[in-house]
Amino acid sequence: MPESSLFKDGRRSSVESRTPPLRQLSQSLQPLHRNPHTISIFCSEHNVQECLSHINMEVSSLGLPPVWSELDGSSVLNVVAVLNRMYDLIQLHHKSLRTVENMEVEQLKLNSNVDFLKLTTTRLKEQLDVSKRENTGLLERERQLLLKVKSLQNCLKNEKEEVQKLQNIIASRASQYNHDMKRKEREFNKLKERLNQLLADKKERKQAIDVLNNIGRADGKRSLWKTEKTEAKHEGEMYKTLLNDYDSRQRELVLENAELKKVLHQMKKEMMSVLRSRKLSLRGEKADLSGTQAASEEDEEEVFDSELTCVHAREKLTNSIRLQWRRLKSHVERLDSQVSLTQMSKSTTGDPVPPRETCEKEMERLKLEIQQCKDFIQTQQHHLQQKLSTPCDEDAALLLNDSYMLQEKERLRGEWKNLEEQRTIFEKERSNFTEAAIRLSHERKVFEEDRATWLKHHFLSLSPFENSIKPQLSKSSSAILISEADSSAQLAPEKLSSCYSNSTSSPSAFITSPSISNLQHTLDLIPENGSTKPGRERSVLCENIHPRDKLWNDDKDLSSK
Amino acid sequence: MNFSELFKQSNQLCKVSPDGKYLATCVQYRLVVRDVSTLQILHLYTCLDQVSHMEWSSDSLFILCAMYKRGLIQVWSLEQPDWHCKIDEGSIGLVSSRWSPDGRHILNTTEFHLRVTVWSLCTKAVSYMKYPKACQKGIDFSKDGGYMALAERRDCKDYVSIFVCEDWHLLRNFETETQDLSGLEWSPNGCVLAVWDSCLEYKVLLYSLDGRLLSTYSAYEWSLGVKCVSWSPSSQFLAIGSYDEKVRILNHITWGKIAQFEHPASIDNTKAEGNFVLSVPELPHPDEICAPPIQIPVVKPDPDRANPKIGVSVLAFSSDSRYLASRNDNMATAVWVWDMQKMSLEAVLEQTAAVRCFQWDPRHPRLALCTGNSKLYLWSPRGCVSVQVPAEGGFQVQSLSWHCSGDFLILLGKDQLCLCYMDEHALVQDATL
């Protein structure tokens, strides 16, 4: 540290050596930052050697030969060397000062150069800006000119097209004219030819009409002379047709107008009602509203009263509709603007609030409804899914279905069978019944015939010929007959009743045949004594009997014969 | 649908009597009258020459046969076949001939349109109308037969004369503001006369029955103008078809345009909502309903020729005024059907060949059309059908006309005719066919 301070001081002292005579003065005139104790501090009587070595080092570092070499061996300073060194150092110093001067000069020069360049750059920049502006201006002009050119080209194209079109039109008109000209020329030529022909032709064929007989007029009336009266009549009729046409048209238009007026009235009413409902919600306009309402109501009344003065009524109606429409439109516009305002700003002051709140409430309500509906739909869907998916196993489901069906089928089958059976039974019974009825009729017939024969026999037997057996027989036969008849009568209901029972038809046949056979029995008794007629009749009777009993009867016949 | 057998006819002369009971056909120089229901020949008349024009009188009692080359007209009576009437125009020649609405007068237009001669069959009297105009449609009778409008040309100016048909009294004669009057037509209610100019100028004039000009309509200048004009049966609309391929509809209250129908070559969704029917017999599905966008084949007309085949040349309203059928000449294979209530396109019927003839059923909204092949095409809002005419030797349907009851159609070929009987429900009530 002390060496460094010494070193520092040494440096300062070297600086001072520039003006040696003024050393002391310079010491007193030193700037404040310089140390007043410069000289004495570096080298003192005690540290000469160190100072010398230090100076040696310094000098050698500067490239100069050393001041003092240890090889000399003398502690005395080589003054010559020291002076030389000092002179070298001074020279060095001068050189460095000169270089510093040069450098300062250079720096000044460079500074001036820099300033100059700065000035030039600013100037050039300004120039550049100006030229750029000019350039953009020119570009703009060029663009505008291009646009103009394009539009002019378009115009030119249009004009060319129009010219072309006009040329086409001219061409077509020219061809049309030519065509007409040619046609007229041809006709003219024909006329000339015709004229020549007519002039040359000797005999002229005149017009003539050859009718077998006149035919009557279409409407059967006689034709009238052309007089003023007929002319006037024609005129009158013409005007009548025209007037009728106008009348009908006017009627149609009146109807149309009435329809349209009705529609306009309705529109007006609806618009007023709409405005009323909206305006009531707002405050501070009631007075105005009532005023307008009253006016419009007055309007309406006026309109209805003065339908006859069509023009005024129409004007009033249209004016009132226009008014209402304007009001409605302004109202809707106001609402729109209000909505937009409330959307933009979040302030809720005065008028905008109620509609906004109501709107929001409505929206909330609607949203809630939508949600409810959605939930409902979802639950329904869920239930539906469940219902559809309860037969989890398809086969099982099928089986189940089948089983249900089976039972049903079985039941139905049984019922069907029963019904079939009943039907067959009924059929059989019906056939039985019919058969029985037929048989009964047959039997009745047979019975009647037998009775008739018996009565005949009775009559015959009542002849003068005395026959002891006969009356007895007749009586007995009659008795038997009667009894048999009774029995047959009894049997008949039995037979009938048996028909109703649930049995086959054969027993009834058997029941019937005995009755017939009984009858026959009684009848047999009679012909034994009487004539052969009854026998024949009996045989006839036998034949009349039901074919089922034929064998029996044949037997009987045989037996009787 | 039933078809009758083929009968001979010449010159496409085949007309049903106005009362619908008889059918008259001309075969060379013979006039054959048949009963419509049995098709038995009732009367056979022989004329002096080949018949050029044949027409029934309005009361269905007389038939007029005109032979233009000879300048002769023969009138035949159905009630008295022995009755005869011959009108000879002499050297003056004959260009056209027609009945008057009362069925007792015959109007003959002489050659070169020198005059119109009115022959009376009741009194054998003659009267003349001077300076008739030779144009597309120079004479028109009002629907109730009360008035006749005649176009005249005097001193290079157009005039219209209105006559009362009862006694040929001249009611009105007025000059029209046309350059070159091309046609005139009464409205069905008989109160308005539409007069239109030639194709060099688009101008439609509307005159009242008493000769006042009600309105003038001109859609554009310089390009070719009006091609055809048609009144709706209710007299509410006047449809004007022009060379610019558009149809303009005027209304009867303001006589202003209320709608404009265009016939573009490609139809896309935005323009029309109707059905589009493609009738191509060669395809497996003969009647296809195609969805838009659709391209319709266009044939560009020769620009150098006069009366170019471009523009709307045929317009026809249905009997209930509900539909309008139109044909654009450079898209001759398509018939466009417009709905008059919605004022929009209802359907486009596209055929394989150019449509030769189409006509609405006089009773129902049913359109029959033919293209010159052996098929008959029918369209109604409920659907459409194509029927092959069963005939040996190929029968090419060249024109058709409906019977006044709407029960059957008369199909005319080159020299044959055939009747086509409709089913009761064919396209009218049910869509089932």
JSON list of C-alpha atoms in Angstrom, two decimals, chain A residues 364-496:
[
{"chain": "A", "resi": 364, "resn": "GLU", "atom": "CA", "xyz": [-87.19, -16.79, -17.14]},
{"chain": "A", "resi": 365, "resn": "ARG", "atom": "CA", "xyz": [-90.66, -18.17, -17.25]},
{"chain": "A", "resi": 366, "resn": "LEU", "atom": "CA", "xyz": [-90.21, -19.50, -20.73]},
{"chain": "A", "resi": 367, "resn": "LYS", "atom": "CA", "xyz": [-86.90, -21.06, -19.85]},
{"chain": "A", "resi": 368, "resn": "LEU", "atom": "CA", "xyz": [-88.50, -22.74, -16.88]},
{"chain": "A", "resi": 369, "resn": "GLU", "atom": "CA", "xyz": [-91.28, -24.03, -19.07]},
{"chain": "A", "resi": 370, "resn": "ILE", "atom": "CA", "xyz": [-88.81, -25.35, -21.57]},
{"chain": "A", "resi": 371, "resn": "GLN", "atom": "CA", "xyz": [-86.92, -27.10, -18.82]},
{"chain": "A", "resi": 372, "resn": "GLN", "atom": "CA", "xyz": [-90.08, -28.61, -17.44]},
{"chain": "A", "resi": 373, "resn": "CYS", "atom": "CA", "xyz": [-91.12, -29.84, -20.83]},
{"chain": "A", "resi": 374, "resn": "LYS", "atom": "CA", "xyz": [-87.72, -31.32, -21.43]},
{"chain": "A", "resi": 375, "resn": "ASP", "atom": "CA", "xyz": [-87.83, -33.13, -18.11]},
{"chain": "A", "resi": 376, "resn": "PHE", "atom": "CA", "xyz": [-91.25, -34.39, -18.87]},
{"chain": "A", "resi": 377, "resn": "ILE", "atom": "CA", "xyz": [-90.16, -35.67, -22.25]},
{"chain": "A", "resi": 378, "resn": "GLN", "atom": "CA", "xyz": [-87.19, -37.34, -20.69]},
{"chain": "A", "resi": 379, "resn": "THR", "atom": "CA", "xyz": [-89.26, -39.11, -18.08]},
{"chain": "A", "resi": 380, "resn": "GLN", "atom": "CA", "xyz": [-91.67, -40.22, -20.75]},
{"chain": "A", "resi": 381, "resn": "GLN", "atom": "CA", "xyz": [-88.85, -41.52, -22.83]},
{"chain": "A", "resi": 382, "resn": "HIS", "atom": "CA", "xyz": [-87.43, -43.29, -19.83]},
{"chain": "A", "resi": 383, "resn": "HIS", "atom": "CA", "xyz": [-90.74, -44.94, -19.09]},
{"chain": "A", "resi": 384, "resn": "LEU", "atom": "CA", "xyz": [-91.11, -45.92, -22.68]},
{"chain": "A", "resi": 385, "resn": "GLN", "atom": "CA", "xyz": [-87.69, -47.44, -22.69]},
{"chain": "A", "resi": 386, "resn": "GLN", "atom": "CA", "xyz": [-88.51, -49.34, -19.57]},
{"chain": "A", "resi": 387, "resn": "LYS", "atom": "CA", "xyz": [-91.70, -50.62, -21.01]},
{"chain": "A", "resi": 388, "resn": "LEU", "atom": "CA", "xyz": [-89.94, -51.70, -24.14]},
{"chain": "A", "resi": 389, "resn": "SER", "atom": "CA", "xyz": [-87.07, -53.30, -22.30]},
{"chain": "A", "resi": 390, "resn": "THR", "atom": "CA", "xyz": [-89.01, -55.22, -19.57]},
{"chain": "A", "resi": 391, "resn": "PRO", "atom": "CA", "xyz": [-89.01, -58.40, -21.63]},
{"chain": "A", "resi": 392, "resn": "CYS", "atom": "CA", "xyz": [-85.31, -58.55, -20.98]},
{"chain": "A", "resi": 393, "resn": "ASP", "atom": "CA", "xyz": [-84.84, -61.90, -22.61]},
{"chain": "A", "resi": 394, "resn": "GLU", "atom": "CA", "xyz": [-86.39, -62.05, -26.02]},
{"chain": "A", "resi": 395, "resn": "ASP", "atom": "CA", "xyz": [-86.98, -65.75, -25.99]},
{"chain": "A", "resi": 396, "resn": "ALA", "atom": "CA", "xyz": [-88.52, -65.65, -22.55]},
{"chain": "A", "resi": 397, "resn": "ALA", "atom": "CA", "xyz": [-90.73, -62.86, -23.67]},
{"chain": "A", "resi": 398, "resn": "LEU", "atom": "CA", "xyz": [-91.78, -64.80, -26.71]},
{"chain": "A", "resi": 399, "resn": "LEU", "atom": "CA", "xyz": [-92.43, -67.86, -24.63]},
{"chain": "A", "resi": 400, "resn": "LEU", "atom": "CA", "xyz": [-94.40, -65.88, -22.13]},
{"chain": "A", "resi": 401, "resn": "ASN", "atom": "CA", "xyz": [-96.40, -64.35, -24.88]},
{"chain": "A", "resi": 402, "resn": "ASP", "atom": "CA", "xyz": [-96.88, -67.72, -26.36]},
{"chain": "A", "resi": 403, "resn": "SER", "atom": "CA", "xyz": [-98.00, -69.18, -23.08]},
{"chain": "A", "resi": 404, "resn": "TYR", "atom": "CA", "xyz": [-100.52, -66.47, -22.60]},
{"chain": "A", "resi": 405, "resn": "MET", "atom": "CA", "xyz": [-101.63, -67.04, -26.08]},
{"chain": "A", "resi": 406, "resn": "LEU", "atom": "CA", "xyz": [-101.78, -70.79, -25.50]},
{"chain": "A", "resi": 407, "resn": "GLN", "atom": "CA", "xyz": [-104.17, -70.44, -22.66]},
{"chain": "A", "resi": 408, "resn": "GLU", "atom": "CA", "xyz": [-106.27, -68.11, -24.65]},
{"chain": "A", "resi": 409, "resn": "LYS", "atom": "CA", "xyz": [-106.09, -70.42, -27.60]},
{"chain": "A", "resi": 410, "resn": "GLU", "atom": "CA", "xyz": [-107.08, -73.40, -25.54]},
{"chain": "A", "resi": 411, "resn": "ARG", "atom": "CA", "xyz": [-109.96, -71.56, -24.07]},
{"chain": "A", "resi": 412, "resn": "LEU", "atom": "CA", "xyz": [-111.06, -70.33, -27.40]},
{"chain": "A", "resi": 413, "resn": "ARG", "atom": "CA", "xyz": [-110.71, -73.76, -28.90]},
{"chain": "A", "resi": 414, "resn": "GLY", "atom": "CA", "xyz": [-112.84, -75.27, -26.20]},
{"chain": "A", "resi": 415, "resn": "GLU", "atom": "CA", "xyz": [-115.44, -72.61, -26.65]},
{"chain": "A", "resi": 416, "resn": "TRP", "atom": "CA", "xyz": [-115.34, -73.10, -30.34]},
{"chain": "A", "resi": 417, "resn": "LYS", "atom": "CA", "xyz": [-115.82, -76.82, -29.96]},
{"chain": "A", "resi": 418, "resn": "ASN", "atom": "CA", "xyz": [-118.74, -76.24, -27.70]},
{"chain": "A", "resi": 419, "resn": "LEU", "atom": "CA", "xyz": [-120.27, -73.85, -30.11]},
{"chain": "A", "resi": 420, "resn": "GLU", "atom": "CA", "xyz": [-119.72, -76.27, -32.96]},
{"chain": "A", "resi": 421, "resn": "GLU", "atom": "CA", "xyz": [-121.32, -79.06, -31.02]},
{"chain": "A", "resi": 422, "resn": "GLN", "atom": "CA", "xyz": [-124.22, -76.89, -30.14]},
{"chain": "A", "resi": 423, "resn": "ARG", "atom": "CA", "xyz": [-124.56, -75.87, -33.72]},
{"chain": "A", "resi": 424, "resn": "THR", "atom": "CA", "xyz": [-124.59, -79.45, -34.95]},
{"chain": "A", "resi": 425, "resn": "ILE", "atom": "CA", "xyz": [-127.07, -80.32, -32.27]},
{"chain": "A", "resi": 426, "resn": "PHE", "atom": "CA", "xyz": [-129.27, -77.47, -33.28]},
{"chain": "A", "resi": 427, "resn": "GLU", "atom": "CA", "xyz": [-128.96, -78.48, -36.88]},
{"chain": "A", "resi": 428, "resn": "LYS", "atom": "CA", "xyz": [-129.91, -82.02, -36.06]},
{"chain": "A", "resi": 429, "resn": "GLU", "atom": "CA", "xyz": [-132.78, -80.89, -33.93]},
{"chain": "A", "resi": 430, "resn": "ARG", "atom": "CA", "xyz": [-133.94, -78.62, -36.67]},
{"chain": "A", "resi": 431, "resn": "SER", "atom": "CA", "xyz": [-133.78, -81.40, -39.22]},
{"chain": "A", "resi": 432, "resn": "ASN", "atom": "CA", "xyz": [-135.53, -83.69, -36.81]},
{"chain": "A", "resi": 433, "resn": "PHE", "atom": "CA", "xyz": [-138.15, -81.14, -36.24]},
{"chain": "A", "resi": 434, "resn": "THR", "atom": "CA", "xyz": [-138.70, -80.65, -39.90]},
{"chain": "A", "resi": 435, "resn": "GLU", "atom": "CA", "xyz": [-138.78, -84.35, -40.48]},
{"chain": "A", "resi": 436, "resn": "ALA", "atom": "CA", "xyz": [-141.20, -84.76, -37.66]},
{"chain": "A", "resi": 437, "resn": "ALA", "atom": "CA", "xyz": [-143.32, -82.00, -39.00]},
{"chain": "A", "resi": 438, "resn": "ILE", "atom": "CA", "xyz": [-143.31, -83.63, -42.40]},
{"chain": "A", "resi": 439, "resn": "ARG", "atom": "CA", "xyz": [-144.11, -86.96, -40.88]},
{"chain": "A", "resi": 440, "resn": "LEU", "atom": "CA", "xyz": [-146.83, -85.44, -38.81]},
{"chain": "A", "resi": 441, "resn": "SER", "atom": "CA", "xyz": [-148.36, -83.91, -41.85]},
{"chain": "A", "resi": 442, "resn": "HIS", "atom": "CA", "xyz": [-148.11, -87.23, -43.61]},
{"chain": "A", "resi": 443, "resn": "GLU", "atom": "CA", "xyz": [-149.67, -89.00, -40.69]},
{"chain": "A", "resi": 444, "resn": "ARG", "atom": "CA", "xyz": [-152.37, -86.45, -40.51]},
{"chain": "A", "resi": 445, "resn": "LYS", "atom": "CA", "xyz": [-153.07, -86.90, -44.12]},
{"chain": "A", "resi": 446, "resn": "VAL", "atom": "CA", "xyz": [-153.07, -90.66, -43.73]},
{"chain": "A", "resi": 447, "resn": "PHE", "atom": "CA", "xyz": [-155.25, -90.28, -40.72]},
{"chain": "A", "resi": 448, "resn": "GLU", "atom": "CA", "xyz": [-157.66, -88.08, -42.55]},
{"chain": "A", "resi": 449, "resn": "GLU", "atom": "CA", "xyz": [-157.77, -90.47, -45.44]},
{"chain": "A", "resi": 450, "resn": "ASP", "atom": "CA", "xyz": [-158.33, -93.38, -43.12]},
{"chain": "A", "resi": 451, "resn": "ARG", "atom": "CA", "xyz": [-161.08, -91.48, -41.41]},
{"chain": "A", "resi": 452, "resn": "ALA", "atom": "CA", "xyz": [-162.56, -90.69, -44.71]},
{"chain": "A", "resi": 453, "resn": "THR", "atom": "CA", "xyz": [-162.45, -94.30, -45.80]},
{"chain": "A", "resi": 454, "resn": "TRP", "atom": "CA", "xyz": [-163.79, -95.39, -42.47]},
{"chain": "A", "resi": 455, "resn": "LEU", "atom": "CA", "xyz": [-166.61, -92.95, -42.67]},
{"chain": "A", "resi": 456, "resn": "LYS", "atom": "CA", "xyz": [-167.28, -94.10, -46.16]},
{"chain": "A", "resi": 457, "resn": "HIS", "atom": "CA", "xyz": [-167.27, -97.64, -44.98]},
{"chain": "A", "resi": 458, "resn": "HIS", "atom": "CA", "xyz": [-169.52, -96.63, -42.16]},
{"chain": "A", "resi": 459, "resn": "PHE", "atom": "CA", "xyz": [-171.91, -95.04, -44.57]},
{"chain": "A", "resi": 460, "resn": "LEU", "atom": "CA", "xyz": [-171.71, -98.02, -46.80]},
{"chain": "A", "resi": 461, "resn": "SER", "atom": "CA", "xyz": [-172.12, -100.32, -43.88]},
{"chain": "A", "resi": 462, "resn": "LEU", "atom": "CA", "xyz": [-175.21, -98.41, -42.92]},
{"chain": "A", "resi": 463, "resn": "SER", "atom": "CA", "xyz": [-176.81, -99.99, -45.96]},
{"chain": "A", "resi": 464, "resn": "PRO", "atom": "CA", "xyz": [-179.86, -102.21, -45.73]},
{"chain": "A", "resi": 465, "resn": "PHE", "atom": "CA", "xyz": [-177.55, -105.26, -45.93]},
{"chain": "A", "resi": 466, "resn": "GLU", "atom": "CA", "xyz": [-177.56, -106.69, -42.45]},
{"chain": "A", "resi": 467, "resn": "ASN", "atom": "CA", "xyz": [-174.22, -107.65, -41.24]},
{"chain": "A", "resi": 468, "resn": "SER", "atom": "CA", "xyz": [-173.93, -108.78, -37.69]},
{"chain": "A", "resi": 469, "resn": "ILE", "atom": "CA", "xyz": [-170.19, -108.50, -37.46]},
{"chain": "A", "resi": 470, "resn": "LYS", "atom": "CA", "xyz": [-169.90, -105.31, -39.28]},
{"chain": "A", "resi": 471, "resn": "PRO", "atom": "CA", "xyz": [-171.77, -103.01, -36.87]},
{"chain": "A", "resi": 472, "resn": "GLN", "atom": "CA", "xyz": [-169.91, -104.61, -34.07]},
{"chain": "A", "resi": 473, "resn": "LEU", "atom": "CA", "xyz": [-166.74, -104.37, -35.88]},
{"chain": "A", "resi": 474, "resn": "SER", "atom": "CA", "xyz": [-167.61, -100.92, -36.95]},
{"chain": "A", "resi": 475, "resn": "LYS", "atom": "CA", "xyz": [-168.40, -100.00, -33.42]},
{"chain": "A", "resi": 476, "resn": "SER", "atom": "CA", "xyz": [-165.51, -101.87, -32.12]},
{"chain": "A", "resi": 477, "resn": "SER", "atom": "CA", "xyz": [-163.37, -100.61, -34.91]},
{"chain": "A", "resi": 478, "resn": "SER", "atom": "CA", "xyz": [-164.64, -97.13, -34.27]},
{"chain": "A", "resi": 479, "resn": "ALA", "atom": "CA", "xyz": [-164.01, -97.62, -30.60]},
{"chain": "A", "resi": 480, "resn": "ILE", "atom": "CA", "xyz": [-160.63, -99.05, -31.28]},
{"chain": "A", "resi": 481, "resn": "LEU", "atom": "CA", "xyz": [-160.10, -96.38, -33.85]},
{"chain": "A", "resi": 482, "resn": "ILE", "atom": "CA", "xyz": [-161.13, -93.78, -31.40]},
{"chain": "A", "resi": 483, "resn": "SER", "atom": "CA", "xyz": [-159.01, -95.26, -28.74]},
{"chain": "A", "resi": 484, "resn": "GLU", "atom": "CA", "xyz": [-156.23, -95.68, -31.19]},
{"chain": "A", "resi": 485, "resn": "ALA", "atom": "CA", "xyz": [-156.82, -92.22, -32.38]},
{"chain": "A", "resi": 486, "resn": "ASP", "atom": "CA", "xyz": [-156.64, -91.14, -28.80]},
{"chain": "A", "resi": 487, "resn": "SER", "atom": "CA", "xyz": [-153.58, -93.20, -28.27]},
{"chain": "A", "resi": 488, "resn": "SER", "atom": "CA", "xyz": [-152.16, -91.89, -31.48]},
{"chain": "A", "resi": 489, "resn": "ALA", "atom": "CA", "xyz": [-153.13, -88.46, -30.32]},
{"chain": "A", "resi": 490, "resn": "GLN", "atom": "CA", "xyz": [-151.45, -89.23, -27.07]},
{"chain": "A", "resi": 491, "resn": "LEU", "atom": "CA", "xyz": [-148.55, -90.73, -28.85]},
{"chain": "A", "resi": 492, "resn": "ALA", "atom": "CA", "xyz": [-148.29, -87.77, -31.14]},
{"chain": "A", "resi": 493, "resn": "PRO", "atom": "CA", "xyz": [-147.48, -85.32, -28.36]},
{"chain": "A", "resi": 494, "resn": "GLU", "atom": "CA", "xyz": [-145.14, -87.95, -26.95]},
{"chain": "A", "resi": 495, "resn": "LYS", "atom": "CA", "xyz": [-143.58, -88.24, -30.28]},
{"chain": "A", "resi": 496, "resn": "LEU", "atom": "CA", "xyz": [-143.34, -84.51, -30.49]}
]
